[in-house]
GROMACS .gro file of C-alpha atoms in nm:
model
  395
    1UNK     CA    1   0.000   0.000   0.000
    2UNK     CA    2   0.110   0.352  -0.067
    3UNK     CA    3   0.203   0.611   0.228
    4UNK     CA    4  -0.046   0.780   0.348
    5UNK     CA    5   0.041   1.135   0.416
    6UNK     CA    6  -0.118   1.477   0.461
    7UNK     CA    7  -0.248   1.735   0.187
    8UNK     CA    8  -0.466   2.032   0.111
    9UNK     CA    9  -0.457   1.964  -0.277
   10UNK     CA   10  -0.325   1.733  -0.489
   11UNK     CA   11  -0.245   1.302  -0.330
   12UNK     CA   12   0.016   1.286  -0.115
   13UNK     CA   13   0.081   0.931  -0.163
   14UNK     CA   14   0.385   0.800  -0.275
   15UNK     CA   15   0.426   0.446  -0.467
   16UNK     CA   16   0.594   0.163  -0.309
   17UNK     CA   17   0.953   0.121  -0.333
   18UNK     CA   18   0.911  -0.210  -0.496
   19UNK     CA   19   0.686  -0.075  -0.773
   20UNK     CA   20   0.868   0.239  -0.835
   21UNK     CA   21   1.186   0.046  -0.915
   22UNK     CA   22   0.992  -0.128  -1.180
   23UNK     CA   23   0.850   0.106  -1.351
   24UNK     CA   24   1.196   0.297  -1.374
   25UNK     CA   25   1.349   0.001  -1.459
   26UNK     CA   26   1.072  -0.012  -1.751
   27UNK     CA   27   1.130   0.312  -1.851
   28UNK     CA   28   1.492   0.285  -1.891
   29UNK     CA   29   1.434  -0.045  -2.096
   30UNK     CA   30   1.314   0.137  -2.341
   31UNK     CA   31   1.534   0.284  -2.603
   32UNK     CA   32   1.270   0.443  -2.853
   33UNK     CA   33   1.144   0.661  -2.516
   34UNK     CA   34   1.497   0.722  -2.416
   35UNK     CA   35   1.590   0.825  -2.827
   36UNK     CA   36   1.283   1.034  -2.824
   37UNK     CA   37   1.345   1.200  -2.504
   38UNK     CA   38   1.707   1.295  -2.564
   39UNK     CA   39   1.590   1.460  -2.864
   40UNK     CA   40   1.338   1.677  -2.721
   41UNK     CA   41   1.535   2.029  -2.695
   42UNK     CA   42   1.347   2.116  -2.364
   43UNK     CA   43   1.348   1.980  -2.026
   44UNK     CA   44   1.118   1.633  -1.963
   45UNK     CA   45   1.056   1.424  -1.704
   46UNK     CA   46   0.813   1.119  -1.728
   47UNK     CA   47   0.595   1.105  -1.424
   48UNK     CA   48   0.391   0.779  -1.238
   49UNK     CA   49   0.045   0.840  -1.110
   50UNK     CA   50   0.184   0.951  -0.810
   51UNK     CA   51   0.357   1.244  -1.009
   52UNK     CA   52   0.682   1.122  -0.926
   53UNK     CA   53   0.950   1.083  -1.153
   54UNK     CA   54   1.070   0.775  -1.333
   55UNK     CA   55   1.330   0.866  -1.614
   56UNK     CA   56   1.450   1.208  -1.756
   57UNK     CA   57   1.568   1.350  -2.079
   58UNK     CA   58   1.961   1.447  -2.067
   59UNK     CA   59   1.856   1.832  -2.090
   60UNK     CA   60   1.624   1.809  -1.769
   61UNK     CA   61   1.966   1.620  -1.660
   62UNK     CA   62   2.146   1.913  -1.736
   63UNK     CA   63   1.919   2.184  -1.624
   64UNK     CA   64   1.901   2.036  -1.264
   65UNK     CA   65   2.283   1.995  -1.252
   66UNK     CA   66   2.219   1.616  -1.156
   67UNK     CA   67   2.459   1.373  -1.174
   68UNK     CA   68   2.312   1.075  -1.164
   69UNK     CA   69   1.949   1.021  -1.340
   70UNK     CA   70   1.881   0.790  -1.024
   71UNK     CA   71   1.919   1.084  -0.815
   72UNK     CA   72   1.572   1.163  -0.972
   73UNK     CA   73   1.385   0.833  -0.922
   74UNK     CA   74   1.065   0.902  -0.687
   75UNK     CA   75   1.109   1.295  -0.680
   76UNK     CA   76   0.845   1.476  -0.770
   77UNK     CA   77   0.862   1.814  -0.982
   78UNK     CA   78   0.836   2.081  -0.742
   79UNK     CA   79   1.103   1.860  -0.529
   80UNK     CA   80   1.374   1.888  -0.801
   81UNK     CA   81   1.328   2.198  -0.869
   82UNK     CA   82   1.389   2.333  -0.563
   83UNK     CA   83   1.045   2.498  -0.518
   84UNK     CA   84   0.998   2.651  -0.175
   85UNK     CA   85   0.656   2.560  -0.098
   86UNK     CA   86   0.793   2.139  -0.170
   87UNK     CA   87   0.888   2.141   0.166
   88UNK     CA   88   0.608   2.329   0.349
   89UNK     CA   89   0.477   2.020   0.460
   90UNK     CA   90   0.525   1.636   0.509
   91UNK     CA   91   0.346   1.526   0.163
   92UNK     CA   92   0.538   1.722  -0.020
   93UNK     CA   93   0.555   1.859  -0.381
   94UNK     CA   94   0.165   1.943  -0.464
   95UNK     CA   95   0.016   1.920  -0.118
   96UNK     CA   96   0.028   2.250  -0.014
   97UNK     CA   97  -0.262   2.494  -0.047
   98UNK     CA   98   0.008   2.739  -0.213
   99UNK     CA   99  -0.034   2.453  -0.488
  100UNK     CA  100  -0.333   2.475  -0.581
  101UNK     CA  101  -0.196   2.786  -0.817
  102UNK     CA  102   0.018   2.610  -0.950
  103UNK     CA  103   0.040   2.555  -1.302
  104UNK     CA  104   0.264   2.238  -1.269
  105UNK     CA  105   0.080   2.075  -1.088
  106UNK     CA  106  -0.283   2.178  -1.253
  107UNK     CA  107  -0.127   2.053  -1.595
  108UNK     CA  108   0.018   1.738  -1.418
  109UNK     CA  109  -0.368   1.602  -1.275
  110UNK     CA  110  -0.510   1.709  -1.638
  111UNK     CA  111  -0.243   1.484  -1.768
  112UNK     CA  112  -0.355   1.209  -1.584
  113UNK     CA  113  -0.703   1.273  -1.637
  114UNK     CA  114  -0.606   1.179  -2.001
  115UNK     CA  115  -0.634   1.534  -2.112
  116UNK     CA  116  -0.303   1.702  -2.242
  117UNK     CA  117  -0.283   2.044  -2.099
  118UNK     CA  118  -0.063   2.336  -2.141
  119UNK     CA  119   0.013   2.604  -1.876
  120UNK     CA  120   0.247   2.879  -1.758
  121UNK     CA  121   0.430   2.817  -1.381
  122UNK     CA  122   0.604   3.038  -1.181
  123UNK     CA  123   0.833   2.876  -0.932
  124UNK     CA  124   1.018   3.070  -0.672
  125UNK     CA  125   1.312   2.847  -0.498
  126UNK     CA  126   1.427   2.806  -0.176
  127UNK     CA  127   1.675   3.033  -0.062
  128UNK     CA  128   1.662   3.246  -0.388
  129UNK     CA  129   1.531   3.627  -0.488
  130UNK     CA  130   1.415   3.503  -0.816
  131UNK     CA  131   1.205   3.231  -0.970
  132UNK     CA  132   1.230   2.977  -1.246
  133UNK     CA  133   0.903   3.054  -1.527
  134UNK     CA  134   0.856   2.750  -1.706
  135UNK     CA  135   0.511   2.739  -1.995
  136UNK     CA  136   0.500   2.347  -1.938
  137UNK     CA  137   0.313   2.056  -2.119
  138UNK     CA  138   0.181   1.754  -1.966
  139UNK     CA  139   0.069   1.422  -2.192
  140UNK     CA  140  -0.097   1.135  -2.096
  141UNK     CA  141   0.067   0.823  -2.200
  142UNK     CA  142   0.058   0.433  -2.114
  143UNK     CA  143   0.338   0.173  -2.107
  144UNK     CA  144   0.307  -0.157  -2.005
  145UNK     CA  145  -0.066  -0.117  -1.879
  146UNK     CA  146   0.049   0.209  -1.632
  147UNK     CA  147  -0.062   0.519  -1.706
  148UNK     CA  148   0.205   0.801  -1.670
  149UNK     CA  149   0.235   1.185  -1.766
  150UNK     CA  150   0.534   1.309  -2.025
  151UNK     CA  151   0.602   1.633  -1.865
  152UNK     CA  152   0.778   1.920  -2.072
  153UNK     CA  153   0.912   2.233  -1.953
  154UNK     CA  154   1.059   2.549  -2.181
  155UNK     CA  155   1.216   2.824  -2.029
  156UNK     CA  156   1.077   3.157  -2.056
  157UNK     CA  157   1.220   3.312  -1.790
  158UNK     CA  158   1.410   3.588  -2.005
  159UNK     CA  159   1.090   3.561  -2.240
  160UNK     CA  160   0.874   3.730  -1.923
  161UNK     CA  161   1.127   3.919  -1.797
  162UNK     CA  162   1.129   4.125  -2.102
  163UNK     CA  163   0.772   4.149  -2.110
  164UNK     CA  164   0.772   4.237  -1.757
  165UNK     CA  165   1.014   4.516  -1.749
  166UNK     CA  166   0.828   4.711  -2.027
  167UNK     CA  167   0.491   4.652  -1.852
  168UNK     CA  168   0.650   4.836  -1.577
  169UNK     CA  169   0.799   5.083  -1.729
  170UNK     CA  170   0.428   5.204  -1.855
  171UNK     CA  171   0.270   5.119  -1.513
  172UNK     CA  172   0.512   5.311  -1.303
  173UNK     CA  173   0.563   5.646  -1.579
  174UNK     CA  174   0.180   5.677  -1.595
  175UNK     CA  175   0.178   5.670  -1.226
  176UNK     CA  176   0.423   5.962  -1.216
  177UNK     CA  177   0.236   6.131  -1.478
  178UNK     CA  178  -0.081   6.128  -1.335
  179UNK     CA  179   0.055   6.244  -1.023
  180UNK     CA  180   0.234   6.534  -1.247
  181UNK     CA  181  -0.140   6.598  -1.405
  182UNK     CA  182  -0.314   6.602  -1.052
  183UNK     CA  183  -0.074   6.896  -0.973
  184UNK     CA  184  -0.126   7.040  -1.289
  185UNK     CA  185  -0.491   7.105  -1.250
  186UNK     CA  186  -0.510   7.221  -0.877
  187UNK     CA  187  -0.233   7.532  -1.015
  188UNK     CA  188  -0.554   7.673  -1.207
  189UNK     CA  189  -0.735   7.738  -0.886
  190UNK     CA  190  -0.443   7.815  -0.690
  191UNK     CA  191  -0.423   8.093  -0.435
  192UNK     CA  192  -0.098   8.312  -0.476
  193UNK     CA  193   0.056   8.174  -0.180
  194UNK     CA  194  -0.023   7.779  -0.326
  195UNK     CA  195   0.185   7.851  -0.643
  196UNK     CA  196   0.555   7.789  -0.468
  197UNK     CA  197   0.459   7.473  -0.311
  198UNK     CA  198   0.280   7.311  -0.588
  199UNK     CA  199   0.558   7.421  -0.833
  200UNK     CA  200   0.800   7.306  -0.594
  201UNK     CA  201   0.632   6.928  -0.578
  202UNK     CA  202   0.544   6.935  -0.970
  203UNK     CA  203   0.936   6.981  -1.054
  204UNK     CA  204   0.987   6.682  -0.763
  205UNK     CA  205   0.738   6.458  -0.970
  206UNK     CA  206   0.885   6.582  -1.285
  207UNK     CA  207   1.256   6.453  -1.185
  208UNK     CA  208   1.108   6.109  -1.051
  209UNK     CA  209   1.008   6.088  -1.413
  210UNK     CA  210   1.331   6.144  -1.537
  211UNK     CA  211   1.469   5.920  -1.284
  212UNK     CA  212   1.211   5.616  -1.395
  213UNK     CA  213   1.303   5.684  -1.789
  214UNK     CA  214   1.662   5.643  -1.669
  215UNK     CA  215   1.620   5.346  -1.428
  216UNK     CA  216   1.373   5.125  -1.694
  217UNK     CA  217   1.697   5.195  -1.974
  218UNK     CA  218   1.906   5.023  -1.717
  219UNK     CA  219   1.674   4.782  -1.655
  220UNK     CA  220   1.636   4.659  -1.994
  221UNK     CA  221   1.985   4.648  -2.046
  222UNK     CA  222   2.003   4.441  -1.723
  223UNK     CA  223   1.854   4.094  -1.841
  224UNK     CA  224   2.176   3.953  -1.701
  225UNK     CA  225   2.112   4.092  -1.330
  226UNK     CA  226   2.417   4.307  -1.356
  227UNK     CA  227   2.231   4.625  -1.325
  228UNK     CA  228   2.416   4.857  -1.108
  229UNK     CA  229   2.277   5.079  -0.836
  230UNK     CA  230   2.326   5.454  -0.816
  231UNK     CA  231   2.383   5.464  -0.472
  232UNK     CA  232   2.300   5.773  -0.267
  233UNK     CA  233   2.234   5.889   0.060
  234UNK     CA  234   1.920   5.925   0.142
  235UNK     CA  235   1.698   6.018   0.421
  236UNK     CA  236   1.375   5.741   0.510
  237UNK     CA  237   1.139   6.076   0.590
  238UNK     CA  238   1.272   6.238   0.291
  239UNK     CA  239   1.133   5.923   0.064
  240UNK     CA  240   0.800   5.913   0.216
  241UNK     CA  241   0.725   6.252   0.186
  242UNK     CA  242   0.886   6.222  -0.247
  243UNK     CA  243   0.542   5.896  -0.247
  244UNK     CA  244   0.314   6.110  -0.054
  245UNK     CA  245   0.382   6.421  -0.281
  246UNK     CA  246   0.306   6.175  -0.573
  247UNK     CA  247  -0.046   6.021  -0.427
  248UNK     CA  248  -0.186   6.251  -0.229
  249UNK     CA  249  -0.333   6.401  -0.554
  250UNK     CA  250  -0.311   6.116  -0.785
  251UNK     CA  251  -0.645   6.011  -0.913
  252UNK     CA  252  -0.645   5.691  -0.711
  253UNK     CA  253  -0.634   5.844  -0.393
  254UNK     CA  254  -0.963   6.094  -0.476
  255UNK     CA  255  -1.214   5.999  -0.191
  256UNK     CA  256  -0.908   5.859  -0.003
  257UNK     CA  257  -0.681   5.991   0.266
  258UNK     CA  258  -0.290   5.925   0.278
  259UNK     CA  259  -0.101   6.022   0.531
  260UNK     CA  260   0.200   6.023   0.701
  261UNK     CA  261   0.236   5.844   1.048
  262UNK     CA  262   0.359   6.100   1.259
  263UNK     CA  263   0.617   5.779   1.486
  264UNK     CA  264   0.768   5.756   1.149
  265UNK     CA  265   1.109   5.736   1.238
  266UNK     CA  266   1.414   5.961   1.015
  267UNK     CA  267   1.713   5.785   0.960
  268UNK     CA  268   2.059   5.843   0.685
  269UNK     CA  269   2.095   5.534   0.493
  270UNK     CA  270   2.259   5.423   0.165
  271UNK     CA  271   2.031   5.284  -0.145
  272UNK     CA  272   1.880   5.369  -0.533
  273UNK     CA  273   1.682   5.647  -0.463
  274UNK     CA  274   1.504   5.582  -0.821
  275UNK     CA  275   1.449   5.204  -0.721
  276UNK     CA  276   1.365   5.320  -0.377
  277UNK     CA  277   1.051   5.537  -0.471
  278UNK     CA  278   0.934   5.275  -0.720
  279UNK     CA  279   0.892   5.020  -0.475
  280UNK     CA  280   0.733   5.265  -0.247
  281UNK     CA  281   0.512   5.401  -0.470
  282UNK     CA  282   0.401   5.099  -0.610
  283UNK     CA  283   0.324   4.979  -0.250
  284UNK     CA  284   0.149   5.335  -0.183
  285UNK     CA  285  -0.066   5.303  -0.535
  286UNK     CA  286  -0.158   4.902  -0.481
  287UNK     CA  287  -0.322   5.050  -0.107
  288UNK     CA  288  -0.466   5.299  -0.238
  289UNK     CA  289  -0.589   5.105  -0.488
  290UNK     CA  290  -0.742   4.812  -0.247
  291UNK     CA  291  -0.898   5.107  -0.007
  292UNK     CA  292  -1.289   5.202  -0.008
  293UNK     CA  293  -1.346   5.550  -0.054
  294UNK     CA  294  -1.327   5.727   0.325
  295UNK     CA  295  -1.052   5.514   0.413
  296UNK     CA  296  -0.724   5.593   0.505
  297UNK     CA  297  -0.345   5.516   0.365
  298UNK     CA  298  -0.065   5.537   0.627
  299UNK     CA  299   0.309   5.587   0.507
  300UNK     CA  300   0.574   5.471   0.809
  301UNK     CA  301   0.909   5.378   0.874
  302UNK     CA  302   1.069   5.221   1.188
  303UNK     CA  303   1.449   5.166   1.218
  304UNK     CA  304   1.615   4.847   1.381
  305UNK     CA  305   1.869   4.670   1.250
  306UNK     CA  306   1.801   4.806   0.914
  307UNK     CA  307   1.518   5.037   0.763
  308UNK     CA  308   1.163   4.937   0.716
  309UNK     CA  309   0.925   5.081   0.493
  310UNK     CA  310   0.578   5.023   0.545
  311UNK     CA  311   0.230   5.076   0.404
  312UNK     CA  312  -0.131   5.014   0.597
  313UNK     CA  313  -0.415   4.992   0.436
  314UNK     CA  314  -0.783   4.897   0.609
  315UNK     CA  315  -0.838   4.618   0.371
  316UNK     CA  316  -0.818   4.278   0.418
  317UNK     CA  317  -0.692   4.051   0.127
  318UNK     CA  318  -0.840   3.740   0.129
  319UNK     CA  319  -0.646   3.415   0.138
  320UNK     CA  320  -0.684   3.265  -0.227
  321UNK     CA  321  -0.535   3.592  -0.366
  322UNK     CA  322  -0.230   3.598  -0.079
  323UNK     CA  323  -0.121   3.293  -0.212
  324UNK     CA  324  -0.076   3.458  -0.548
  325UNK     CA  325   0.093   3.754  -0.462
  326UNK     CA  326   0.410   3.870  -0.607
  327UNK     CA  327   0.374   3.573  -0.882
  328UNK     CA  328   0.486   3.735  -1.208
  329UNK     CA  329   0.181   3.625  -1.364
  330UNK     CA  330  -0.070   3.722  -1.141
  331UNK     CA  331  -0.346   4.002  -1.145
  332UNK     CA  332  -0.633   4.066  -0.987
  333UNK     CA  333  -0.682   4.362  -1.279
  334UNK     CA  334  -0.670   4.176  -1.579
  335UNK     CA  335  -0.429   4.030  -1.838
  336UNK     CA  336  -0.144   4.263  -1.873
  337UNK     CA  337  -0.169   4.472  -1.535
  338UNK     CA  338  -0.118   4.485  -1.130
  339UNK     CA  339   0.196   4.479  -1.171
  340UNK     CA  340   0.237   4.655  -0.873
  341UNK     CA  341   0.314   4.362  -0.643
  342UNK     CA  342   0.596   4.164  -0.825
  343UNK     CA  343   0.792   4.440  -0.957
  344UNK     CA  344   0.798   4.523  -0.573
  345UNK     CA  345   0.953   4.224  -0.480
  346UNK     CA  346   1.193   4.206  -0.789
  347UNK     CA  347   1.289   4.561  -0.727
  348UNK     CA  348   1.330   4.532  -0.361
  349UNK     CA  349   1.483   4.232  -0.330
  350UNK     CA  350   1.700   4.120  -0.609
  351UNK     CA  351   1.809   4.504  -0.669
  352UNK     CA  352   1.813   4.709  -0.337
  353UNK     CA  353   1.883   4.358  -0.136
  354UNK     CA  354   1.563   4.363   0.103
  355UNK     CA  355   1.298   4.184   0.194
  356UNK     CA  356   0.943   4.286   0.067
  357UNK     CA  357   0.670   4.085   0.245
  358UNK     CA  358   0.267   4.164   0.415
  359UNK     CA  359   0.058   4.073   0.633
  360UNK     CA  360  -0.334   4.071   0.604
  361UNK     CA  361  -0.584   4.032   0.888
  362UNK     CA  362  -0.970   4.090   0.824
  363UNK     CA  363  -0.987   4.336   1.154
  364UNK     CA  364  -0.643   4.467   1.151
  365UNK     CA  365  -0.590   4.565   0.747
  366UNK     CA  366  -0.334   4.492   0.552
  367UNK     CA  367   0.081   4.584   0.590
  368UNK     CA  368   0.328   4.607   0.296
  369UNK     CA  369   0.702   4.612   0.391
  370UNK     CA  370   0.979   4.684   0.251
  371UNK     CA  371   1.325   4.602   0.484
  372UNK     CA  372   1.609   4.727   0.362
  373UNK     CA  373   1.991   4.728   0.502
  374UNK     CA  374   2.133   5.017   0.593
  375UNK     CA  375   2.377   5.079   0.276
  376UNK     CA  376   2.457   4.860  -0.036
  377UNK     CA  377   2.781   4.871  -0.222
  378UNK     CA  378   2.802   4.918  -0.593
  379UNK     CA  379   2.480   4.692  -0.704
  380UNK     CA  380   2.644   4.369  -0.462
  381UNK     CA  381   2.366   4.448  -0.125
  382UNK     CA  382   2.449   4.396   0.230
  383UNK     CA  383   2.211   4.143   0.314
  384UNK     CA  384   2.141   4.209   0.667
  385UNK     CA  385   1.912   3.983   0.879
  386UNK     CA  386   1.574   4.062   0.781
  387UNK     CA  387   1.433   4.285   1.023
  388UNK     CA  388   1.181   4.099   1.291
  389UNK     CA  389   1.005   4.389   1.465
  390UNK     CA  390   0.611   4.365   1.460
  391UNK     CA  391   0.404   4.516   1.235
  392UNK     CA  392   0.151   4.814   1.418
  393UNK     CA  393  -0.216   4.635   1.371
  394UNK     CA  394  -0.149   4.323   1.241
  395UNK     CA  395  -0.259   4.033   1.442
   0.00000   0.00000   0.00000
């Protein structure tokens, strides 16, 4: 009998020892699968109705850095690849309620429902900023009376990154210029003594725009993670009060209030000021964005070990869309937008060397946060420890 174990999605169970030896065995018997295989120019792996894995092509070989195929035997996707939510429980790979987004494993229980089925996955690793994005293919197959699932993944990491990075680009320039057009129209009803502050914060917004142009042309030219950061002194109060400039007029905050919490703590530290005011923004706009009209943003910043950026929001997001945040491929806005949340954790984390993270609670709101070190040195961060301090409201 197979192992019974836990799960909040997909079987648990694992096959025998006994029986999983012979079907690998099997599979390795035969050369036509093995020629086939080899010549497939994309990673495969041929999966038991278990989902775990009885022989591989050499390029899945290769990918995975294995050296020895039997390394594989048993393992199941998510497992080999690293994927952080594999070990979030005792069933492992697919048993997790973080898996039941997952377009692996959705493709791989088609598959074995004897319907071939092609999907995009995101997989972000354990111990790593980034994330493997694979558009894989799973096909139902039978040998020797046992059904199993050919399972195909192609690379399109630098395929979505692209995409990404221009998507952006647009979101976070029309941001800016909306900001720059909210100013614009309060200067025709401006009294006299108005006119210096609003042109003071319209030339602000208007060099954050130059600033993004710049940043998004290094960007681009980044796709090998070498961008490097124009680092700059800067003050925490001094970027809160460059967002709130931005939103406090923007047309999603009409009907809103954003303001700034008065504990925020001031502090000198070292980062990408253009980087820096993305993330923040973005984090600022997304709030915004999830508040009811009457409601209230609040901008903070505590210091520890480090500097933390935070945004509150009343809201409460519930659970089947936290388990999709900051997933490349995810929007709760439609193909092609909401953005807002992954280039947050890109930007924060692989570039400025933070940690971006939330936390949600139905009577406490919602808390973005963005923990940064207190300097990083010529695009290589300082990874400090992650700071651990509470957020205000959150349960």
């Amino acid at each position: 009998m197979s192992e019974q174990c836990e799960t909040r999605f997909a079987p648990a169970e694992r096959t025998p020892i006994s029986v999983l030896e012979r079907q690998c065995r099997c599979a390795e018997e035969l050369p036509l699968l093995k020629k086939i295989l080899d010549s497939i120019p994309d990673g495969v792996m041929v999966l038991n109705g278990w989902r775990e894995i009885v022989t591989a092509n050499q390029v899945l070989i290769g990918m995975l850095g294995v050296k020895d195929k039997l390394l594989l035997w048993g393992r199941r996707p998510g497992e080999v690849l690293n994927c952080t939510h594999a070990s979030n429980g005792t069933g492992g790979c697919g048993t997790t309620e973080f898996c039941r987004k997952c377009g692996a494993v959705n493709a791989i229980l088609a598959g074995q429902q004897k319907i071939q089925n092609m999907r995009e996955c995101s997989i972000a690793r354990a111990g790593y900023a980034d994330v493997f994005e694979f558009r894989v293919l799973a096909t139902p197959f039978e040998m020797n009376g046992d059904d199993f699932t050919i399972f195909s993944l192609v690379d399109i990491v630098h395929e979505k990154r692209r995409r990404l990075l221009e998507r952006m680009f647009f979101h976070d320039i029309l941001n800016s210029a909306a900001g720059l057009k909210g100013y614009s129209e309060l200067l025709k009803e401006a009294d006299p003594d108005q006119l210096e502050e609003y042109r003071e914060t319209i030339y602000e917004i208007a060099d954050q725009l130059i600033e993004e142009i710049k940043a998004q042309r290094d960007l681009t030219a980044a796709e090998d993670n070498e961008y490097s950061l124009d680092v700059t002194p800067l003050s925490s109060l001094g970027i809160l009060e460059g967002v709130f400039n931005v939103y406090r007029n923007h047309d999603v905050a009409k009907g809103r209030f954003l303001q700034i919490d008065p504990s925020a703590q001031d502090v000198t530290f070292s980062s990408d000021k253009a980087l820096l005011r993305r993330t923040v923004g973005n984090m600022t706009k997304n709030a915004l964005e999830a508040s009811m009209p009457g409601d209230t943003v609040t901008l903070g910043c505590v210091v520890s070990n480090g500097v933390q950026f935070r945004v509150h929001n009343p809201g409460y997001i519930p659970r089947d869309i936290q388990l999709q945040l900051f997933k490349r491929s995810f929007s709760t806005k439609g193909k092609g937008r909401g953005l807002g949340t992954y280039s947050m954790k890109l930007l924060g984390e692989r570039y400025l060397g933070g940690g971006v993270d939330f936390a949600s609670s139905p009577t406490k709101g919602t808390t973005f946060f963005l923990s940064l070190p207190f300097s990083v040195h010529g695009g290589n961060p300082d990874l400090s420890t992650p700071l651990s301090a509470e957020i205000p409201g959150i349960e």
